[in-house]
């Protein structure tokens, strides 16, 4: 089993529909590499030949256990006003039986760009500078336009950021109900005795 985390904003803006689909319809949304916050991501000059060997792709990005929770909430969770979704996927099944979340792979962090080899062309989608290692990123890559759904058992926890607007909690509750999620719990970040991390307390949903 693999634990995966998705940090997202949760506010009433133009991107709210993507969040609704992610939770209420269990549909993953995939971004193009040109929208990544790292302009060098999937844009390695010495690896241009990889593009010719690979199909155009879109990405659903998550974090693995061990990521810097505080920084991830700050950078991807709207400065702690958003939420963190925790998924648990079974990556020990045969590939034909795995859910879409279990078919991803971890990003490879490097100090220096490795020399291109045609047999490693697929790594073009997973190579990043070690400066991003705090994310412990995990990517699901799609080469088709469909937005696949994850299983109703895979979302296990929703964590509200320390600055989450509790007036939006009824909306979140409705989406969780619509999504038919099983065994999901809700927690909220509260200050701890450490500068580096939060404690999490239960929230009724």
PDB file of C-alpha atoms in Angstrom:
ATOM      1  CA  UNK A   1       0.000   0.000   0.000  1.00  0.00           C
ATOM      2  CA  UNK A   2       1.185   3.504  -0.779  1.00  0.00           C
ATOM      3  CA  UNK A   3       0.132   6.719   0.991  1.00  0.00           C
ATOM      4  CA  UNK A   4      -0.211   9.779  -1.229  1.00  0.00           C
ATOM      5  CA  UNK A   5      -1.090  13.396  -0.461  1.00  0.00           C
ATOM      6  CA  UNK A   6      -2.659  16.133  -2.572  1.00  0.00           C
ATOM      7  CA  UNK A   7      -2.493  19.727  -1.293  1.00  0.00           C
ATOM      8  CA  UNK A   8      -5.052  22.031  -2.909  1.00  0.00           C
ATOM      9  CA  UNK A   9      -6.712  25.387  -2.374  1.00  0.00           C
ATOM     10  CA  UNK A  10     -10.326  25.455  -1.229  1.00  0.00           C
ATOM     11  CA  UNK A  11     -11.890  28.794  -2.030  1.00  0.00           C
ATOM     12  CA  UNK A  12     -14.654  30.077  -4.241  1.00  0.00           C
ATOM     13  CA  UNK A  13     -12.805  31.005  -7.424  1.00  0.00           C
ATOM     14  CA  UNK A  14     -12.587  29.834 -11.046  1.00  0.00           C
ATOM     15  CA  UNK A  15     -10.669  26.701 -10.084  1.00  0.00           C
ATOM     16  CA  UNK A  16     -13.291  25.479  -7.607  1.00  0.00           C
ATOM     17  CA  UNK A  17     -14.948  23.239 -10.217  1.00  0.00           C
ATOM     18  CA  UNK A  18     -11.773  21.152 -10.511  1.00  0.00           C
ATOM     19  CA  UNK A  19     -11.805  20.644  -6.750  1.00  0.00           C
ATOM     20  CA  UNK A  20     -15.464  19.677  -6.831  1.00  0.00           C
ATOM     21  CA  UNK A  21     -14.829  17.061  -9.520  1.00  0.00           C
ATOM     22  CA  UNK A  22     -11.836  15.711  -7.608  1.00  0.00           C
ATOM     23  CA  UNK A  23     -13.861  15.144  -4.435  1.00  0.00           C
ATOM     24  CA  UNK A  24     -17.526  14.852  -5.472  1.00  0.00           C
ATOM     25  CA  UNK A  25     -16.932  12.883  -8.689  1.00  0.00           C
ATOM     26  CA  UNK A  26     -13.576  11.312  -7.754  1.00  0.00           C
ATOM     27  CA  UNK A  27     -12.123  12.487 -11.078  1.00  0.00           C
ATOM     28  CA  UNK A  28      -8.429  13.270 -11.334  1.00  0.00           C
ATOM     29  CA  UNK A  29      -7.449  16.412 -13.210  1.00  0.00           C
ATOM     30  CA  UNK A  30      -4.224  16.443 -15.202  1.00  0.00           C
ATOM     31  CA  UNK A  31      -2.025  19.460 -15.927  1.00  0.00           C
ATOM     32  CA  UNK A  32       0.316  20.113 -18.823  1.00  0.00           C
ATOM     33  CA  UNK A  33       4.000  20.486 -17.997  1.00  0.00           C
ATOM     34  CA  UNK A  34       3.942  24.085 -19.241  1.00  0.00           C
ATOM     35  CA  UNK A  35       1.844  24.939 -16.169  1.00  0.00           C
ATOM     36  CA  UNK A  36       4.365  23.573 -13.661  1.00  0.00           C
ATOM     37  CA  UNK A  37       5.823  26.090 -11.214  1.00  0.00           C
ATOM     38  CA  UNK A  38       9.347  24.908 -12.119  1.00  0.00           C
ATOM     39  CA  UNK A  39      10.221  26.100 -15.662  1.00  0.00           C
ATOM     40  CA  UNK A  40      12.938  23.437 -15.885  1.00  0.00           C
ATOM     41  CA  UNK A  41      10.505  20.601 -15.158  1.00  0.00           C
ATOM     42  CA  UNK A  42      10.058  18.480 -18.318  1.00  0.00           C
ATOM     43  CA  UNK A  43      12.184  21.087 -20.058  1.00  0.00           C
ATOM     44  CA  UNK A  44      15.732  19.725 -19.890  1.00  0.00           C
ATOM     45  CA  UNK A  45      17.742  21.197 -22.748  1.00  0.00           C
ATOM     46  CA  UNK A  46      20.118  18.265 -23.101  1.00  0.00           C
ATOM     47  CA  UNK A  47      17.184  15.822 -23.137  1.00  0.00           C
ATOM     48  CA  UNK A  48      15.328  17.289 -26.137  1.00  0.00           C
ATOM     49  CA  UNK A  49      15.587  13.946 -27.947  1.00  0.00           C
ATOM     50  CA  UNK A  50      13.347  12.416 -25.282  1.00  0.00           C
ATOM     51  CA  UNK A  51      10.400  14.496 -26.500  1.00  0.00           C
ATOM     52  CA  UNK A  52      10.547  12.815 -29.888  1.00  0.00           C
ATOM     53  CA  UNK A  53      10.477   9.377 -28.260  1.00  0.00           C
ATOM     54  CA  UNK A  54       7.562  10.065 -25.910  1.00  0.00           C
ATOM     55  CA  UNK A  55       3.884  10.804 -26.369  1.00  0.00           C
ATOM     56  CA  UNK A  56       2.633  14.218 -25.163  1.00  0.00           C
ATOM     57  CA  UNK A  57       1.574  13.816 -21.551  1.00  0.00           C
ATOM     58  CA  UNK A  58      -0.395  15.432 -18.750  1.00  0.00           C
ATOM     59  CA  UNK A  59       0.257  14.965 -15.053  1.00  0.00           C
ATOM     60  CA  UNK A  60      -1.570  14.481 -11.769  1.00  0.00           C
ATOM     61  CA  UNK A  61       0.960  15.309  -9.070  1.00  0.00           C
ATOM     62  CA  UNK A  62       0.892  14.201  -5.455  1.00  0.00           C
ATOM     63  CA  UNK A  63       3.330  13.927  -2.571  1.00  0.00           C
ATOM     64  CA  UNK A  64       4.556  10.839  -0.784  1.00  0.00           C
ATOM     65  CA  UNK A  65       5.017  10.330   2.929  1.00  0.00           C
ATOM     66  CA  UNK A  66       8.007  12.290   4.169  1.00  0.00           C
ATOM     67  CA  UNK A  67       7.212  15.488   2.294  1.00  0.00           C
ATOM     68  CA  UNK A  68       7.489  18.773   4.215  1.00  0.00           C
ATOM     69  CA  UNK A  69       3.874  19.208   5.331  1.00  0.00           C
ATOM     70  CA  UNK A  70       4.320  22.824   6.429  1.00  0.00           C
ATOM     71  CA  UNK A  71       5.882  23.936   3.142  1.00  0.00           C
ATOM     72  CA  UNK A  72       3.465  21.922   1.032  1.00  0.00           C
ATOM     73  CA  UNK A  73       0.479  23.554   2.720  1.00  0.00           C
ATOM     74  CA  UNK A  74       2.107  26.958   2.206  1.00  0.00           C
ATOM     75  CA  UNK A  75       2.994  26.417  -1.470  1.00  0.00           C
ATOM     76  CA  UNK A  76       0.074  24.334  -2.748  1.00  0.00           C
ATOM     77  CA  UNK A  77      -2.601  24.658  -0.048  1.00  0.00           C
ATOM     78  CA  UNK A  78      -3.185  28.403  -0.467  1.00  0.00           C
ATOM     79  CA  UNK A  79      -0.985  29.437   2.455  1.00  0.00           C
ATOM     80  CA  UNK A  80      -2.658  26.951   4.803  1.00  0.00           C
ATOM     81  CA  UNK A  81      -6.184  28.047   3.807  1.00  0.00           C
ATOM     82  CA  UNK A  82      -6.667  24.944   1.683  1.00  0.00           C
ATOM     83  CA  UNK A  83      -6.883  21.227   2.360  1.00  0.00           C
ATOM     84  CA  UNK A  84      -4.744  18.093   2.140  1.00  0.00           C
ATOM     85  CA  UNK A  85      -6.232  14.910   0.715  1.00  0.00           C
ATOM     86  CA  UNK A  86      -4.699  11.629   1.815  1.00  0.00           C
ATOM     87  CA  UNK A  87      -5.086   8.658  -0.510  1.00  0.00           C
ATOM     88  CA  UNK A  88      -4.092   5.067   0.134  1.00  0.00           C
ATOM     89  CA  UNK A  89      -3.632   2.996  -3.027  1.00  0.00           C
ATOM     90  CA  UNK A  90      -2.776  -0.676  -3.402  1.00  0.00           C
ATOM     91  CA  UNK A  91       0.394  -0.778  -5.497  1.00  0.00           C
ATOM     92  CA  UNK A  92       1.039  -4.470  -4.857  1.00  0.00           C
ATOM     93  CA  UNK A  93      -1.537  -5.788  -7.324  1.00  0.00           C
ATOM     94  CA  UNK A  94      -0.895  -6.804 -10.911  1.00  0.00           C
ATOM     95  CA  UNK A  95      -0.765  -3.754 -13.186  1.00  0.00           C
ATOM     96  CA  UNK A  96      -4.017  -4.759 -14.897  1.00  0.00           C
ATOM     97  CA  UNK A  97      -5.788  -4.690 -11.517  1.00  0.00           C
ATOM     98  CA  UNK A  98      -4.261  -1.492 -10.119  1.00  0.00           C
ATOM     99  CA  UNK A  99      -6.228   1.722  -9.741  1.00  0.00           C
ATOM    100  CA  UNK A 100      -4.964   4.784 -11.596  1.00  0.00           C
ATOM    101  CA  UNK A 101      -3.326   6.168  -8.434  1.00  0.00           C
ATOM    102  CA  UNK A 102      -1.206   3.054  -8.053  1.00  0.00           C
ATOM    103  CA  UNK A 103       0.193   3.405 -11.574  1.00  0.00           C
ATOM    104  CA  UNK A 104       2.298   6.486 -10.876  1.00  0.00           C
ATOM    105  CA  UNK A 105       5.938   6.682  -9.909  1.00  0.00           C
ATOM    106  CA  UNK A 106       8.167   8.872  -7.774  1.00  0.00           C
ATOM    107  CA  UNK A 107      10.092  11.836  -9.120  1.00  0.00           C
ATOM    108  CA  UNK A 108      13.875  11.395  -9.371  1.00  0.00           C
ATOM    109  CA  UNK A 109      15.827  14.238  -7.721  1.00  0.00           C
ATOM    110  CA  UNK A 110      19.320  15.003  -8.992  1.00  0.00           C
ATOM    111  CA  UNK A 111      22.086  17.532  -8.297  1.00  0.00           C
ATOM    112  CA  UNK A 112      23.162  17.401 -11.940  1.00  0.00           C
ATOM    113  CA  UNK A 113      21.377  16.532 -15.159  1.00  0.00           C
ATOM    114  CA  UNK A 114      22.299  12.958 -16.138  1.00  0.00           C
ATOM    115  CA  UNK A 115      23.518  12.217 -19.646  1.00  0.00           C
ATOM    116  CA  UNK A 116      20.692  11.343 -22.010  1.00  0.00           C
ATOM    117  CA  UNK A 117      20.302   7.692 -22.975  1.00  0.00           C
ATOM    118  CA  UNK A 118      17.525   6.538 -25.286  1.00  0.00           C
ATOM    119  CA  UNK A 119      16.718   3.631 -22.962  1.00  0.00           C
ATOM    120  CA  UNK A 120      15.956   6.163 -20.195  1.00  0.00           C
ATOM    121  CA  UNK A 121      13.849   8.557 -22.275  1.00  0.00           C
ATOM    122  CA  UNK A 122      10.814   7.969 -20.036  1.00  0.00           C
ATOM    123  CA  UNK A 123      12.705   9.540 -17.109  1.00  0.00           C
ATOM    124  CA  UNK A 124      12.294  12.898 -18.854  1.00  0.00           C
ATOM    125  CA  UNK A 125       8.903  13.126 -17.141  1.00  0.00           C
ATOM    126  CA  UNK A 126      10.316  12.418 -13.678  1.00  0.00           C
ATOM    127  CA  UNK A 127      13.645  14.267 -13.384  1.00  0.00           C
ATOM    128  CA  UNK A 128      13.828  17.337 -11.137  1.00  0.00           C
ATOM    129  CA  UNK A 129      16.419  19.390  -9.301  1.00  0.00           C
ATOM    130  CA  UNK A 130      17.190  18.245  -5.786  1.00  0.00           C
ATOM    131  CA  UNK A 131      16.041  21.672  -4.559  1.00  0.00           C
ATOM    132  CA  UNK A 132      12.471  20.341  -4.932  1.00  0.00           C
ATOM    133  CA  UNK A 133      13.105  17.242  -2.869  1.00  0.00           C
ATOM    134  CA  UNK A 134      10.996  18.529   0.031  1.00  0.00           C
ATOM    135  CA  UNK A 135       7.922  17.728  -2.103  1.00  0.00           C
ATOM    136  CA  UNK A 136       8.649  13.983  -2.355  1.00  0.00           C
ATOM    137  CA  UNK A 137       6.615  14.141  -5.534  1.00  0.00           C
ATOM    138  CA  UNK A 138       4.759  11.231  -7.111  1.00  0.00           C
ATOM    139  CA  UNK A 139       3.304  11.545 -10.601  1.00  0.00           C
ATOM    140  CA  UNK A 140       0.526   9.830 -12.468  1.00  0.00           C
ATOM    141  CA  UNK A 141       1.117  10.385 -16.179  1.00  0.00           C
ATOM    142  CA  UNK A 142      -1.675  10.337 -18.764  1.00  0.00           C
ATOM    143  CA  UNK A 143      -1.265  10.315 -22.542  1.00  0.00           C
ATOM    144  CA  UNK A 144      -5.005  10.354 -23.236  1.00  0.00           C
ATOM    145  CA  UNK A 145      -7.535  13.145 -22.728  1.00  0.00           C
ATOM    146  CA  UNK A 146      -9.843  11.282 -20.325  1.00  0.00           C
ATOM    147  CA  UNK A 147      -9.903  12.130 -16.617  1.00  0.00           C
ATOM    148  CA  UNK A 148     -10.054   8.748 -14.843  1.00  0.00           C
ATOM    149  CA  UNK A 149     -11.674   8.241 -11.463  1.00  0.00           C
ATOM    150  CA  UNK A 150     -10.046   6.872  -8.330  1.00  0.00           C
ATOM    151  CA  UNK A 151     -11.725   4.262  -6.113  1.00  0.00           C
ATOM    152  CA  UNK A 152     -14.285   5.176  -3.441  1.00  0.00           C
ATOM    153  CA  UNK A 153     -12.064   3.478  -0.832  1.00  0.00           C
ATOM    154  CA  UNK A 154      -8.853   5.367  -1.638  1.00  0.00           C
ATOM    155  CA  UNK A 155      -9.544   8.766  -0.072  1.00  0.00           C
ATOM    156  CA  UNK A 156      -8.892   8.138   3.621  1.00  0.00           C
ATOM    157  CA  UNK A 157      -8.460  11.603   5.139  1.00  0.00           C
ATOM    158  CA  UNK A 158      -9.138  15.276   4.504  1.00  0.00           C
ATOM    159  CA  UNK A 159      -6.978  17.668   6.529  1.00  0.00           C
ATOM    160  CA  UNK A 160      -8.057  21.295   6.831  1.00  0.00           C
ATOM    161  CA  UNK A 161      -5.260  23.845   6.814  1.00  0.00           C
ATOM    162  CA  UNK A 162      -4.576  25.979   9.873  1.00  0.00           C
ATOM    163  CA  UNK A 163      -6.268  28.957   8.171  1.00  0.00           C
ATOM    164  CA  UNK A 164      -9.145  27.059   6.561  1.00  0.00           C
ATOM    165  CA  UNK A 165     -12.391  29.041   6.335  1.00  0.00           C
ATOM    166  CA  UNK A 166     -14.818  26.924   8.376  1.00  0.00           C
ATOM    167  CA  UNK A 167     -17.730  28.592   6.562  1.00  0.00           C
ATOM    168  CA  UNK A 168     -16.754  26.367   3.609  1.00  0.00           C
ATOM    169  CA  UNK A 169     -16.968  23.139   5.628  1.00  0.00           C
ATOM    170  CA  UNK A 170     -20.630  22.416   4.618  1.00  0.00           C
ATOM    171  CA  UNK A 171     -19.544  22.501   0.955  1.00  0.00           C
ATOM    172  CA  UNK A 172     -16.748  20.040   1.668  1.00  0.00           C
ATOM    173  CA  UNK A 173     -19.159  17.761   3.556  1.00  0.00           C
ATOM    174  CA  UNK A 174     -21.591  17.778   0.625  1.00  0.00           C
ATOM    175  CA  UNK A 175     -18.856  16.870  -1.828  1.00  0.00           C
ATOM    176  CA  UNK A 176     -17.634  13.994   0.313  1.00  0.00           C
ATOM    177  CA  UNK A 177     -21.186  12.662   0.483  1.00  0.00           C
ATOM    178  CA  UNK A 178     -21.675  12.992  -3.273  1.00  0.00           C
ATOM    179  CA  UNK A 179     -18.417  11.152  -3.891  1.00  0.00           C
ATOM    180  CA  UNK A 180     -19.571   8.123  -1.923  1.00  0.00           C
ATOM    181  CA  UNK A 181     -16.272   7.959  -0.074  1.00  0.00           C
ATOM    182  CA  UNK A 182     -15.924   5.137   2.419  1.00  0.00           C
ATOM    183  CA  UNK A 183     -14.054   5.371   5.714  1.00  0.00           C
ATOM    184  CA  UNK A 184     -12.831   8.943   5.206  1.00  0.00           C
ATOM    185  CA  UNK A 185     -12.090  11.080   8.237  1.00  0.00           C
ATOM    186  CA  UNK A 186     -11.583  14.827   8.588  1.00  0.00           C
ATOM    187  CA  UNK A 187      -8.966  16.577  10.725  1.00  0.00           C
ATOM    188  CA  UNK A 188      -7.773  20.134  11.174  1.00  0.00           C
ATOM    189  CA  UNK A 189      -4.261  21.524  11.636  1.00  0.00           C
ATOM    190  CA  UNK A 190      -3.608  23.270  14.946  1.00  0.00           C
ATOM    191  CA  UNK A 191      -0.366  24.727  16.341  1.00  0.00           C
ATOM    192  CA  UNK A 192       2.026  22.379  18.087  1.00  0.00           C
ATOM    193  CA  UNK A 193       5.077  22.912  20.284  1.00  0.00           C
ATOM    194  CA  UNK A 194       7.272  22.725  17.163  1.00  0.00           C
ATOM    195  CA  UNK A 195       7.961  25.354  14.526  1.00  0.00           C
ATOM    196  CA  UNK A 196       8.229  22.595  11.938  1.00  0.00           C
ATOM    197  CA  UNK A 197       4.909  20.797  12.137  1.00  0.00           C
ATOM    198  CA  UNK A 198       1.265  20.896  13.170  1.00  0.00           C
ATOM    199  CA  UNK A 199      -0.915  18.686  15.286  1.00  0.00           C
ATOM    200  CA  UNK A 200      -4.166  17.433  13.778  1.00  0.00           C
ATOM    201  CA  UNK A 201      -7.460  17.179  15.632  1.00  0.00           C
ATOM    202  CA  UNK A 202     -10.652  15.457  14.493  1.00  0.00           C
ATOM    203  CA  UNK A 203     -13.480  17.352  12.825  1.00  0.00           C
ATOM    204  CA  UNK A 204     -16.981  15.901  12.509  1.00  0.00           C
ATOM    205  CA  UNK A 205     -18.203  15.422   8.957  1.00  0.00           C
TER     206      UNK A 205
END
